[in-house]
């Protein structure tokens, strides 16, 4: 049922990030013209690439106008842009008392406010067109706290709370947008841990908690994205789809 995507236009924010290329490639294989947006320039598989900050509504409006003039009103928006604070023993503080409030706010600004601004700009155009799907990228950590034992082997490192808090905000924002942008459907896709450059000890600890016994590969997320983006989920909105291998089962 993903044939309805063919020939349509999709917007993917954070197109150069860890999962951005996967979303772009998945939608292009479904026959969509994909407009990638990122704050930095670089090689992208997107049909059209734009440099813009998702927290800057004026910059996103310029992208919207170009897309509408050169292509058409988008049918799909993937709110993927986001930042995290990865393990870095040299930069890490100690306990809760030493975590930076400024860093906390910066993560919320990009991850949560950026999702709102992009949805406001592109979602309003989709609503006027009377159709479309917004897929907000959440996280396993929107539902649970990071387990400190996963990071105990990294001296002095505390996994900060901002990323999970920001993604929990995205899940709630999804519900609000589903009510206010209808008939545009708005859902959250929340991946569990996705295999990248994590150290072996972290991977072993993490996988021991997963029902399927492994981390996700980027390709594991393509089907769920197509489901939420296409008419296969035409009666699904305001929903969080967790793709975590049974971590939260």
CSV table of C-alpha atoms in Angstrom, one decimal:
chain,number,residue,atom,x,y,z
A,1,UNK,CA,0.0,0.0,0.0
A,2,UNK,CA,3.0,2.3,-0.3
A,3,UNK,CA,2.3,3.1,-3.9
A,4,UNK,CA,0.5,6.2,-2.9
A,5,UNK,CA,3.8,7.8,-2.1
A,6,UNK,CA,5.2,7.5,-5.7
A,7,UNK,CA,5.6,10.9,-7.4
A,8,UNK,CA,5.0,12.8,-4.2
A,9,UNK,CA,7.4,15.2,-2.4
A,10,UNK,CA,8.9,14.4,1.1
A,11,UNK,CA,10.8,16.7,3.4
A,12,UNK,CA,13.5,15.1,5.6
A,13,UNK,CA,15.1,17.3,8.2
A,14,UNK,CA,18.5,16.4,9.6
A,15,UNK,CA,19.2,14.7,6.2
A,16,UNK,CA,22.9,14.3,6.9
A,17,UNK,CA,22.5,12.9,10.4
A,18,UNK,CA,22.9,9.3,11.6
A,19,UNK,CA,19.5,8.2,10.3
A,20,UNK,CA,18.8,10.9,7.8
A,21,UNK,CA,20.3,9.1,4.8
A,22,UNK,CA,18.2,6.0,5.7
A,23,UNK,CA,15.0,8.0,5.7
A,24,UNK,CA,16.0,9.7,2.4
A,25,UNK,CA,16.9,6.4,0.7
A,26,UNK,CA,13.7,4.7,1.9
A,27,UNK,CA,11.4,7.4,0.6
A,28,UNK,CA,13.3,7.7,-2.7
A,29,UNK,CA,12.9,3.9,-3.3
A,30,UNK,CA,9.2,4.4,-2.7
A,31,UNK,CA,9.2,6.8,-5.7
A,32,UNK,CA,9.2,10.1,-3.8
A,33,UNK,CA,11.1,13.3,-4.6
A,34,UNK,CA,13.0,14.0,-1.3
A,35,UNK,CA,14.0,17.4,-0.1
A,36,UNK,CA,16.8,17.1,2.5
A,37,UNK,CA,17.3,19.8,5.0
A,38,UNK,CA,20.3,20.2,7.3
A,39,UNK,CA,22.3,22.9,9.0
A,40,UNK,CA,25.5,21.9,7.3
A,41,UNK,CA,26.4,21.3,3.7
A,42,UNK,CA,27.4,17.9,2.5
A,43,UNK,CA,26.8,15.0,0.2
A,44,UNK,CA,23.1,13.9,0.3
A,45,UNK,CA,21.1,11.4,-1.7
A,46,UNK,CA,18.1,13.8,-1.6
A,47,UNK,CA,16.6,15.0,-4.9
A,48,UNK,CA,16.9,18.6,-3.6
A,49,UNK,CA,19.1,19.8,-0.7
A,50,UNK,CA,18.6,22.9,1.4
A,51,UNK,CA,20.7,24.4,4.3
A,52,UNK,CA,18.4,25.6,7.0
A,53,UNK,CA,18.0,25.5,10.8
A,54,UNK,CA,14.9,23.8,12.0
A,55,UNK,CA,14.5,26.3,14.8
A,56,UNK,CA,14.4,29.2,12.2
A,57,UNK,CA,10.9,29.5,10.9
A,58,UNK,CA,11.8,32.1,8.3
A,59,UNK,CA,14.5,29.9,6.8
A,60,UNK,CA,12.0,27.0,6.7
A,61,UNK,CA,9.4,29.2,5.0
A,62,UNK,CA,11.9,30.0,2.3
A,63,UNK,CA,12.4,26.3,1.7
A,64,UNK,CA,8.7,25.7,1.7
A,65,UNK,CA,8.1,28.4,-0.9
A,66,UNK,CA,10.9,27.0,-3.2
A,67,UNK,CA,9.4,23.5,-2.8
A,68,UNK,CA,5.9,24.6,-3.7
A,69,UNK,CA,7.2,26.7,-6.7
A,70,UNK,CA,9.5,24.0,-8.1
A,71,UNK,CA,7.8,20.8,-7.0
A,72,UNK,CA,4.5,20.7,-5.1
A,73,UNK,CA,3.1,20.8,-1.6
A,74,UNK,CA,4.9,18.1,0.4
A,75,UNK,CA,3.0,14.9,1.2
A,76,UNK,CA,5.4,13.6,3.8
A,77,UNK,CA,7.5,15.4,6.5
A,78,UNK,CA,10.0,13.4,8.5
A,79,UNK,CA,11.1,15.4,11.5
A,80,UNK,CA,14.5,13.8,12.0
A,81,UNK,CA,16.7,16.8,12.9
A,82,UNK,CA,18.1,16.4,16.5
A,83,UNK,CA,21.2,16.5,18.6
A,84,UNK,CA,22.4,14.4,21.5
A,85,UNK,CA,25.3,14.4,24.0
A,86,UNK,CA,27.2,11.2,23.2
A,87,UNK,CA,29.7,9.6,25.6
A,88,UNK,CA,32.8,11.7,25.8
A,89,UNK,CA,34.9,11.1,29.0
A,90,UNK,CA,37.0,14.2,28.3
A,91,UNK,CA,34.0,16.6,28.2
A,92,UNK,CA,31.8,14.8,30.7
A,93,UNK,CA,30.9,16.0,34.1
A,94,UNK,CA,30.3,13.9,37.1
A,95,UNK,CA,26.9,13.6,38.7
A,96,UNK,CA,23.6,15.4,38.2
A,97,UNK,CA,24.9,18.5,39.9
A,98,UNK,CA,27.5,19.0,37.2
A,99,UNK,CA,25.3,18.7,34.1
A,100,UNK,CA,25.0,22.0,32.2
A,101,UNK,CA,21.5,23.6,32.1
A,102,UNK,CA,22.6,25.4,28.9
A,103,UNK,CA,23.3,22.1,27.2
A,104,UNK,CA,20.0,20.8,28.4
A,105,UNK,CA,18.1,23.8,26.8
A,106,UNK,CA,20.1,23.5,23.6
A,107,UNK,CA,19.0,19.9,23.1
A,108,UNK,CA,15.3,20.8,23.8
A,109,UNK,CA,15.6,23.7,21.5
A,110,UNK,CA,16.6,21.7,18.5
A,111,UNK,CA,14.8,18.4,19.1
A,112,UNK,CA,11.5,19.6,20.5
A,113,UNK,CA,11.1,23.2,19.3
A,114,UNK,CA,12.6,22.3,15.9
A,115,UNK,CA,10.0,19.6,15.5
A,116,UNK,CA,7.3,22.1,16.3
A,117,UNK,CA,8.6,24.8,13.9
A,118,UNK,CA,9.0,22.4,11.0
A,119,UNK,CA,5.6,20.9,11.6
A,120,UNK,CA,4.1,24.4,11.8
A,121,UNK,CA,5.7,25.5,8.5
A,122,UNK,CA,5.2,22.4,6.4
A,123,UNK,CA,2.2,20.9,8.2
A,124,UNK,CA,0.1,23.9,7.6
A,125,UNK,CA,0.7,23.7,3.9
A,126,UNK,CA,-0.2,20.0,4.0
A,127,UNK,CA,-3.3,20.7,5.9
A,128,UNK,CA,-4.4,23.3,3.3
A,129,UNK,CA,-3.8,20.6,0.7
A,130,UNK,CA,-6.1,18.3,2.6
A,131,UNK,CA,-3.6,15.4,3.0
A,132,UNK,CA,-0.2,14.3,4.2
A,133,UNK,CA,1.7,12.5,6.9
A,134,UNK,CA,4.2,13.8,9.4
A,135,UNK,CA,6.5,11.3,11.0
A,136,UNK,CA,8.4,12.6,14.1
A,137,UNK,CA,11.5,10.7,15.0
A,138,UNK,CA,11.3,9.9,18.7
A,139,UNK,CA,13.5,7.5,20.8
A,140,UNK,CA,13.4,4.6,23.2
A,141,UNK,CA,14.5,7.1,25.8
A,142,UNK,CA,11.2,9.0,25.4
A,143,UNK,CA,9.6,6.2,27.4
A,144,UNK,CA,12.4,5.0,29.7
A,145,UNK,CA,15.5,6.4,31.4
A,146,UNK,CA,18.9,5.4,30.2
A,147,UNK,CA,20.3,2.6,32.4
A,148,UNK,CA,23.4,4.1,34.1
A,149,UNK,CA,25.0,0.6,34.1
A,150,UNK,CA,25.2,0.8,30.3
A,151,UNK,CA,27.8,3.7,30.6
A,152,UNK,CA,29.5,2.7,33.9
A,153,UNK,CA,32.6,1.6,32.0
A,154,UNK,CA,33.1,5.1,30.7
A,155,UNK,CA,34.9,7.0,33.6
A,156,UNK,CA,33.1,10.1,34.8
A,157,UNK,CA,30.4,10.0,32.2
A,158,UNK,CA,26.7,10.5,33.1
A,159,UNK,CA,24.2,10.1,30.2
A,160,UNK,CA,22.4,13.5,30.3
A,161,UNK,CA,18.6,13.6,30.6
A,162,UNK,CA,18.0,16.2,27.9
A,163,UNK,CA,17.7,13.9,24.9
A,164,UNK,CA,15.1,11.7,26.5
A,165,UNK,CA,13.2,14.7,27.8
A,166,UNK,CA,13.2,16.3,24.4
A,167,UNK,CA,11.9,13.1,22.7
A,168,UNK,CA,9.2,12.7,25.4
A,169,UNK,CA,8.2,16.2,24.4
A,170,UNK,CA,8.1,15.1,20.8
A,171,UNK,CA,5.7,12.2,21.6
A,172,UNK,CA,3.3,14.6,23.4
A,173,UNK,CA,3.7,17.2,20.7
A,174,UNK,CA,2.7,14.5,18.2
A,175,UNK,CA,-0.6,14.0,19.9
A,176,UNK,CA,-1.3,17.8,19.9
A,177,UNK,CA,-0.4,18.1,16.3
A,178,UNK,CA,-2.5,15.2,15.3
A,179,UNK,CA,-5.5,17.0,16.7
A,180,UNK,CA,-4.7,20.4,15.2
A,181,UNK,CA,-3.3,19.5,11.8
A,182,UNK,CA,-6.0,16.9,10.8
A,183,UNK,CA,-6.6,15.6,8.2
A,184,UNK,CA,-2.8,15.5,8.1
A,185,UNK,CA,-1.8,12.4,10.1
A,186,UNK,CA,1.0,12.9,12.7
A,187,UNK,CA,2.8,10.0,14.4
A,188,UNK,CA,6.1,9.3,16.2
A,189,UNK,CA,8.5,6.6,15.1
A,190,UNK,CA,10.7,5.8,18.2
A,191,UNK,CA,13.7,3.6,17.4
A,192,UNK,CA,15.6,1.7,20.1
A,193,UNK,CA,19.4,1.6,19.9
A,194,UNK,CA,20.7,1.6,16.3
A,195,UNK,CA,24.0,0.1,15.7
A,196,UNK,CA,26.7,2.7,14.8
A,197,UNK,CA,30.1,3.2,16.4
A,198,UNK,CA,29.2,2.2,20.0
A,199,UNK,CA,31.9,0.5,21.9
A,200,UNK,CA,31.7,-3.3,22.4
A,201,UNK,CA,31.0,-3.2,26.1
A,202,UNK,CA,28.0,-0.9,25.6
A,203,UNK,CA,26.7,-3.1,22.8
A,204,UNK,CA,27.0,-6.2,24.9
A,205,UNK,CA,25.2,-4.6,27.9
A,206,UNK,CA,22.5,-3.2,25.7
A,207,UNK,CA,21.8,-6.3,23.7
A,208,UNK,CA,21.4,-8.4,26.8
A,209,UNK,CA,18.3,-6.3,27.6
A,210,UNK,CA,16.7,-6.7,24.1
A,211,UNK,CA,14.2,-9.5,23.5
A,212,UNK,CA,15.6,-10.0,19.9
A,213,UNK,CA,19.2,-9.9,21.3
A,214,UNK,CA,20.6,-7.3,19.0
A,215,UNK,CA,20.7,-3.6,18.2
A,216,UNK,CA,18.7,-2.3,15.3
A,217,UNK,CA,20.2,-1.9,11.9
A,218,UNK,CA,19.2,1.2,10.0
A,219,UNK,CA,17.4,-1.0,7.4
A,220,UNK,CA,15.1,-2.3,10.2
A,221,UNK,CA,13.5,1.2,10.3
A,222,UNK,CA,12.5,1.4,6.6
A,223,UNK,CA,9.3,-0.6,6.9
A,224,UNK,CA,8.0,1.3,9.9
A,225,UNK,CA,8.7,4.6,8.2
A,226,UNK,CA,6.9,3.5,5.0
A,227,UNK,CA,3.9,2.3,7.1
A,228,UNK,CA,3.5,5.6,8.9
A,229,UNK,CA,4.2,7.7,5.8
A,230,UNK,CA,1.8,5.9,3.5
A,231,UNK,CA,-1.9,5.0,3.3
A,232,UNK,CA,-1.0,1.7,4.9
A,233,UNK,CA,-1.6,3.7,8.2
A,234,UNK,CA,-4.4,5.9,6.9
A,235,UNK,CA,-6.4,5.5,10.1
A,236,UNK,CA,-3.4,5.9,12.4
A,237,UNK,CA,-2.6,9.3,14.0
A,238,UNK,CA,-1.3,10.6,17.3
A,239,UNK,CA,0.4,7.3,17.8
A,240,UNK,CA,4.0,6.3,18.9
A,241,UNK,CA,5.4,3.3,17.1
A,242,UNK,CA,8.3,1.9,19.1
A,243,UNK,CA,10.7,-0.1,17.0
A,244,UNK,CA,13.0,-1.4,19.8
A,245,UNK,CA,13.3,-5.1,19.4
A,246,UNK,CA,11.3,-5.8,22.5
A,247,UNK,CA,13.4,-3.6,24.8
A,248,UNK,CA,10.3,-2.2,26.5
A,249,UNK,CA,8.3,-5.4,26.4
